[in-house]
C-alpha cells in the first residue's frame, strides 16, 4: 500500500472525528471522536516517518498515545462526576453546571 493511501485514510479518520465532535451530544461519543482524531494523527506521523526513513514520527506517535491515555482517564473521571450530579452524559446539560 502506498503512503498516499495511508495519508488518505488518516484524513478520512480525522474528518470522521471532527464530524463526531460537531454532531454528537453524548460526552462519551465526544471523547471517542477526539480519540479518532488523535489516532489519525498517529497514522500520519508514522507514515511520514516511514517515507523519510527516520524514527521521529514514531516518537511523536508514542507521545500522542500517552496524551490520549491521559485524556481518556481525566475525561472519563469528569464524565462520571457529571453523571453523578446530573444523571445524564448529554453535553447540552453541561451549560447548567456554571449556575
CSV table of N, CA and C in Angstrom, one decimal:
chain,number,residue,atom,x,y,z
A,1,UNK,N,0.8,-1.2,0.0
A,1,UNK,CA,0.0,0.0,0.0
A,1,UNK,C,0.9,1.2,0.0
A,2,UNK,N,0.6,2.2,-0.8
A,2,UNK,CA,1.4,3.4,-0.9
A,2,UNK,C,1.1,4.3,0.2
A,3,UNK,N,2.1,5.2,0.4
A,3,UNK,CA,2.0,6.2,1.5
A,3,UNK,C,0.8,7.1,1.3
A,4,UNK,N,0.4,7.4,0.1
A,4,UNK,CA,-0.7,8.3,-0.1
A,4,UNK,C,-2.0,7.7,0.3
A,5,UNK,N,-2.1,6.3,0.3
A,5,UNK,CA,-3.3,5.7,0.7
A,5,UNK,C,-3.4,5.8,2.3
A,6,UNK,N,-2.3,5.7,2.9
A,6,UNK,CA,-2.3,5.8,4.4
A,6,UNK,C,-2.6,7.2,4.8
A,7,UNK,N,-2.1,8.2,4.1
A,7,UNK,CA,-2.5,9.6,4.4
A,7,UNK,C,-3.9,9.9,4.1
A,8,UNK,N,-4.4,9.3,3.0
A,8,UNK,CA,-5.9,9.4,2.7
A,8,UNK,C,-6.7,8.8,3.8
A,9,UNK,N,-6.3,7.7,4.3
A,9,UNK,CA,-7.0,7.0,5.4
A,9,UNK,C,-7.0,7.9,6.7
A,10,UNK,N,-5.8,8.5,7.0
A,10,UNK,CA,-5.7,9.3,8.1
A,10,UNK,C,-6.6,10.6,8.0
A,11,UNK,N,-6.7,11.2,6.8
A,11,UNK,CA,-7.5,12.3,6.6
A,11,UNK,C,-9.0,11.9,6.8
A,12,UNK,N,-9.4,10.8,6.2
A,12,UNK,CA,-10.7,10.3,6.4
A,12,UNK,C,-11.1,10.1,7.8
A,13,UNK,N,-10.2,9.4,8.6
A,13,UNK,CA,-10.5,9.2,10.0
A,13,UNK,C,-10.5,10.5,10.8
A,14,UNK,N,-9.7,11.4,10.4
A,14,UNK,CA,-9.7,12.7,11.1
A,14,UNK,C,-11.0,13.4,10.9
A,15,UNK,N,-11.5,13.5,9.7
A,15,UNK,CA,-12.8,14.2,9.4
A,15,UNK,C,-14.0,13.4,10.0
A,16,UNK,N,-13.9,12.1,10.1
A,16,UNK,CA,-15.0,11.4,10.9
A,16,UNK,C,-15.0,11.8,12.3
A,17,UNK,N,-13.8,12.0,12.9
A,17,UNK,CA,-13.7,12.5,14.3
A,17,UNK,C,-14.2,13.9,14.4
A,18,UNK,N,-13.9,14.8,13.5
A,18,UNK,CA,-14.4,16.2,13.5
A,18,UNK,C,-15.9,16.2,13.4
A,19,UNK,N,-16.5,15.4,12.5
A,19,UNK,CA,-17.9,15.3,12.3
A,19,UNK,C,-18.6,14.8,13.6
A,20,UNK,N,-17.9,13.8,14.3
A,20,UNK,CA,-18.5,13.3,15.5
A,20,UNK,C,-18.5,14.3,16.6
A,21,UNK,N,-17.4,15.2,16.7
A,21,UNK,CA,-17.4,16.2,17.7
A,21,UNK,C,-18.5,17.2,17.5
A,22,UNK,N,-18.7,17.6,16.2
A,22,UNK,CA,-19.7,18.6,15.9
A,22,UNK,C,-21.1,18.2,16.0
A,23,UNK,N,-21.4,16.9,15.8
A,23,UNK,CA,-22.8,16.4,15.7
A,23,UNK,C,-23.3,15.7,17.0
A,24,UNK,N,-22.4,14.9,17.6
A,24,UNK,CA,-22.8,14.1,18.8
A,24,UNK,C,-23.0,15.0,20.0
A,25,UNK,N,-24.0,14.6,20.8
A,25,UNK,CA,-24.3,15.3,22.1
A,25,UNK,C,-23.8,14.6,23.3
A,26,UNK,N,-23.5,13.3,23.2
A,26,UNK,CA,-23.1,12.5,24.3
A,26,UNK,C,-21.6,12.7,24.6
A,27,UNK,N,-21.3,12.8,25.8
A,27,UNK,CA,-19.9,13.1,26.2
A,27,UNK,C,-19.0,11.9,25.8
A,28,UNK,N,-19.5,10.7,25.9
A,28,UNK,CA,-18.7,9.5,25.5
A,28,UNK,C,-18.3,9.5,24.1
A,29,UNK,N,-19.3,9.8,23.2
A,29,UNK,CA,-19.0,9.9,21.8
A,29,UNK,C,-18.1,11.1,21.4
A,30,UNK,N,-18.2,12.2,22.2
A,30,UNK,CA,-17.3,13.3,22.0
A,30,UNK,C,-15.9,12.9,22.3
A,31,UNK,N,-15.6,12.1,23.4
A,31,UNK,CA,-14.3,11.6,23.7
A,31,UNK,C,-13.8,10.6,22.7
A,32,UNK,N,-14.7,9.8,22.2
A,32,UNK,CA,-14.3,8.8,21.1
A,32,UNK,C,-13.9,9.5,19.9
A,33,UNK,N,-14.6,10.6,19.6
A,33,UNK,CA,-14.2,11.4,18.4
A,33,UNK,C,-12.8,12.0,18.5
A,34,UNK,N,-12.5,12.5,19.7
A,34,UNK,CA,-11.2,13.0,19.9
A,34,UNK,C,-10.1,11.9,19.8
A,35,UNK,N,-10.5,10.7,20.3
A,35,UNK,CA,-9.5,9.6,20.1
A,35,UNK,C,-9.3,9.3,18.6
A,36,UNK,N,-10.4,9.4,17.8
A,36,UNK,CA,-10.2,9.1,16.4
A,36,UNK,C,-9.3,10.1,15.8
A,37,UNK,N,-9.4,11.4,16.1
A,37,UNK,CA,-8.6,12.4,15.6
A,37,UNK,C,-7.1,12.2,16.0
A,38,UNK,N,-6.9,11.8,17.3
A,38,UNK,CA,-5.5,11.6,17.7
A,38,UNK,C,-4.9,10.4,17.0
A,39,UNK,N,-5.7,9.3,16.8
A,39,UNK,CA,-5.2,8.2,16.1
A,39,UNK,C,-4.9,8.4,14.6
A,40,UNK,N,-5.7,9.3,14.0
A,40,UNK,CA,-5.4,9.7,12.6
A,40,UNK,C,-4.1,10.5,12.6
A,41,UNK,N,-3.8,11.3,13.6
A,41,UNK,CA,-2.5,12.0,13.6
A,41,UNK,C,-1.4,11.0,13.8
A,42,UNK,N,-1.6,10.0,14.6
A,42,UNK,CA,-0.6,8.9,14.7
A,42,UNK,C,-0.3,8.2,13.4
A,43,UNK,N,-1.3,7.9,12.7
A,43,UNK,CA,-1.1,7.2,11.4
A,43,UNK,C,-0.4,8.1,10.4
A,44,UNK,N,-0.6,9.4,10.4
A,44,UNK,CA,0.1,10.3,9.6
A,44,UNK,C,1.5,10.4,10.0
A,45,UNK,N,1.8,10.6,11.3
A,45,UNK,CA,3.2,10.7,11.8
A,45,UNK,C,4.0,9.4,11.4
A,46,UNK,N,3.4,8.2,11.6
A,46,UNK,CA,4.2,7.0,11.3
A,46,UNK,C,4.4,6.9,9.8
A,47,UNK,N,3.4,7.3,9.0
A,47,UNK,CA,3.6,7.2,7.5
A,47,UNK,C,4.7,8.1,7.1
A,48,UNK,N,4.7,9.3,7.6
A,48,UNK,CA,5.7,10.3,7.2
A,48,UNK,C,7.1,9.8,7.6
A,49,UNK,N,7.2,9.2,8.8
A,49,UNK,CA,8.4,8.6,9.3
A,49,UNK,C,8.9,7.5,8.4
A,50,UNK,N,8.0,6.7,7.9
A,50,UNK,CA,8.4,5.6,7.1
A,50,UNK,C,8.9,6.1,5.7
A,51,UNK,N,8.2,7.1,5.2
A,51,UNK,CA,8.6,7.7,3.9
A,51,UNK,C,10.0,8.3,4.0
A,52,UNK,N,10.3,9.0,5.1
A,52,UNK,CA,11.5,9.7,5.2
A,52,UNK,C,12.6,8.9,5.8
A,53,UNK,N,12.3,7.7,6.3
A,53,UNK,CA,13.3,6.8,6.8
A,53,UNK,C,13.9,7.2,8.2
A,54,UNK,N,13.1,7.8,9.0
A,54,UNK,CA,13.6,8.1,10.3
A,54,UNK,C,12.6,7.7,11.4
A,55,UNK,N,13.0,7.8,12.7
A,55,UNK,CA,12.1,7.4,13.7
A,55,UNK,C,11.4,8.5,14.4
A,56,UNK,N,11.5,9.8,14.0
A,56,UNK,CA,10.9,10.9,14.6
A,56,UNK,C,9.4,10.8,14.7
A,57,UNK,N,8.8,10.3,13.7
A,57,UNK,CA,7.3,10.1,13.7
A,57,UNK,C,6.8,9.1,14.7
A,58,UNK,N,7.6,8.1,14.9
A,58,UNK,CA,7.3,7.0,15.8
A,58,UNK,C,7.4,7.6,17.3
A,59,UNK,N,8.3,8.4,17.5
A,59,UNK,CA,8.4,9.1,18.8
A,59,UNK,C,7.2,10.0,19.1
A,60,UNK,N,6.9,10.8,18.1
A,60,UNK,CA,5.7,11.7,18.2
A,60,UNK,C,4.4,10.8,18.4
A,61,UNK,N,4.3,9.7,17.7
A,61,UNK,CA,3.1,8.9,17.9
A,61,UNK,C,3.1,8.3,19.3
A,62,UNK,N,4.2,7.9,19.8
A,62,UNK,CA,4.2,7.4,21.2
A,62,UNK,C,3.7,8.5,22.2
A,63,UNK,N,4.2,9.7,22.0
A,63,UNK,CA,3.7,10.8,22.9
A,63,UNK,C,2.3,11.1,22.7
A,64,UNK,N,1.8,11.0,21.5
A,64,UNK,CA,0.3,11.2,21.3
A,64,UNK,C,-0.5,10.1,21.9
A,65,UNK,N,0.0,8.9,21.9
A,65,UNK,CA,-0.7,7.8,22.6
A,65,UNK,C,-0.7,8.0,24.1
A,66,UNK,N,0.4,8.5,24.7
A,66,UNK,CA,0.4,8.8,26.1
A,66,UNK,C,-0.6,10.0,26.4
A,67,UNK,N,-0.6,11.0,25.6
A,67,UNK,CA,-1.6,12.0,25.7
A,67,UNK,C,-3.0,11.5,25.6
A,68,UNK,N,-3.3,10.6,24.7
A,68,UNK,CA,-4.7,10.1,24.5
A,68,UNK,C,-5.1,9.3,25.8
A,69,UNK,N,-4.1,8.5,26.3
A,69,UNK,CA,-4.4,7.7,27.6
A,69,UNK,C,-4.8,8.7,28.7
A,70,UNK,N,-4.0,9.7,28.9
A,70,UNK,CA,-4.3,10.7,29.9
A,70,UNK,C,-5.6,11.4,29.7
A,71,UNK,N,-5.9,11.7,28.5
A,71,UNK,CA,-7.2,12.4,28.1
A,71,UNK,C,-8.3,11.5,28.4
A,72,UNK,N,-8.2,10.2,28.2
A,72,UNK,CA,-9.3,9.2,28.4
A,72,UNK,C,-9.5,9.1,29.9
A,73,UNK,N,-8.4,9.0,30.7
A,73,UNK,CA,-8.6,8.9,32.2
A,73,UNK,C,-9.3,10.1,32.8
A,74,UNK,N,-8.8,11.3,32.5
A,74,UNK,CA,-9.3,12.5,33.0
A,74,UNK,C,-10.7,12.8,32.5
A,75,UNK,N,-10.9,12.5,31.2
A,75,UNK,CA,-12.2,12.8,30.6
A,75,UNK,C,-13.3,11.8,31.2
A,76,UNK,N,-13.0,10.6,31.3
A,76,UNK,CA,-13.9,9.6,31.9
A,76,UNK,C,-14.2,10.0,33.4
A,77,UNK,N,-13.2,10.4,34.1
A,77,UNK,CA,-13.5,10.8,35.5
A,77,UNK,C,-14.4,12.0,35.6
A,78,UNK,N,-14.2,13.0,34.7
A,78,UNK,CA,-15.1,14.1,34.6
A,78,UNK,C,-16.5,13.7,34.3
A,79,UNK,N,-16.7,12.8,33.3
A,79,UNK,CA,-18.0,12.3,32.9
A,79,UNK,C,-18.7,11.6,34.0
A,80,UNK,N,-18.0,10.8,34.8
A,80,UNK,CA,-18.6,10.0,35.9
A,80,UNK,C,-19.1,11.0,36.9
A,81,UNK,N,-18.3,12.0,37.2
A,81,UNK,CA,-18.7,13.0,38.2
A,81,UNK,C,-19.9,13.8,37.7
A,82,UNK,N,-19.9,14.1,36.4
A,82,UNK,CA,-21.0,14.8,35.8
A,82,UNK,C,-22.3,14.0,35.8
A,83,UNK,N,-22.1,12.7,35.6
A,83,UNK,CA,-23.3,11.8,35.6
A,83,UNK,C,-23.9,11.7,37.0
A,84,UNK,N,-23.0,11.6,38.0
A,84,UNK,CA,-23.5,11.5,39.4
A,84,UNK,C,-24.3,12.8,39.8
A,85,UNK,N,-23.9,13.9,39.3
A,85,UNK,CA,-24.6,15.1,39.7
A,85,UNK,C,-25.9,15.3,38.9
A,86,UNK,N,-25.8,15.1,37.5
A,86,UNK,CA,-26.9,15.4,36.7
A,86,UNK,C,-27.7,14.2,36.1
A,87,UNK,N,-27.2,13.0,36.3
A,87,UNK,CA,-27.8,11.8,35.8
A,87,UNK,C,-28.0,11.8,34.3
A,88,UNK,N,-27.0,12.4,33.6
A,88,UNK,CA,-27.0,12.4,32.2
A,88,UNK,C,-25.6,12.7,31.7
A,89,UNK,N,-25.3,12.2,30.5
A,89,UNK,CA,-24.0,12.5,29.9
A,89,UNK,C,-24.1,13.3,28.7
A,90,UNK,N,-25.3,14.0,28.5
A,90,UNK,CA,-25.5,14.8,27.3
A,90,UNK,C,-24.8,16.2,27.6
A,91,UNK,N,-24.0,16.6,26.6
A,91,UNK,CA,-23.2,17.8,26.8
A,91,UNK,C,-24.0,19.1,26.9
A,92,UNK,N,-25.3,19.1,26.4
A,92,UNK,CA,-26.1,20.3,26.5
A,92,UNK,C,-26.4,20.6,27.9
A,93,UNK,N,-26.4,19.6,28.8
A,93,UNK,CA,-26.7,19.8,30.2
A,93,UNK,C,-25.5,20.4,30.9
A,94,UNK,N,-24.4,20.4,30.3
A,94,UNK,CA,-23.2,20.9,31.0
A,94,UNK,C,-23.2,22.4,31.2
A,95,UNK,N,-24.0,23.1,30.4
A,95,UNK,CA,-24.2,24.6,30.5
A,95,UNK,C,-24.8,24.9,31.8
A,96,UNK,N,-25.6,24.0,32.4
A,96,UNK,CA,-26.2,24.3,33.7
A,96,UNK,C,-25.2,24.2,34.8
A,97,UNK,N,-24.0,23.6,34.6
A,97,UNK,CA,-23.0,23.4,35.7
A,97,UNK,C,-22.5,24.7,36.2
A,98,UNK,N,-22.5,25.8,35.3
A,98,UNK,CA,-21.9,27.0,35.7
A,98,UNK,C,-22.9,27.8,36.6
A,99,UNK,N,-24.1,27.4,36.7
A,99,UNK,CA,-25.1,28.1,37.5
A,99,UNK,C,-25.0,27.7,39.0
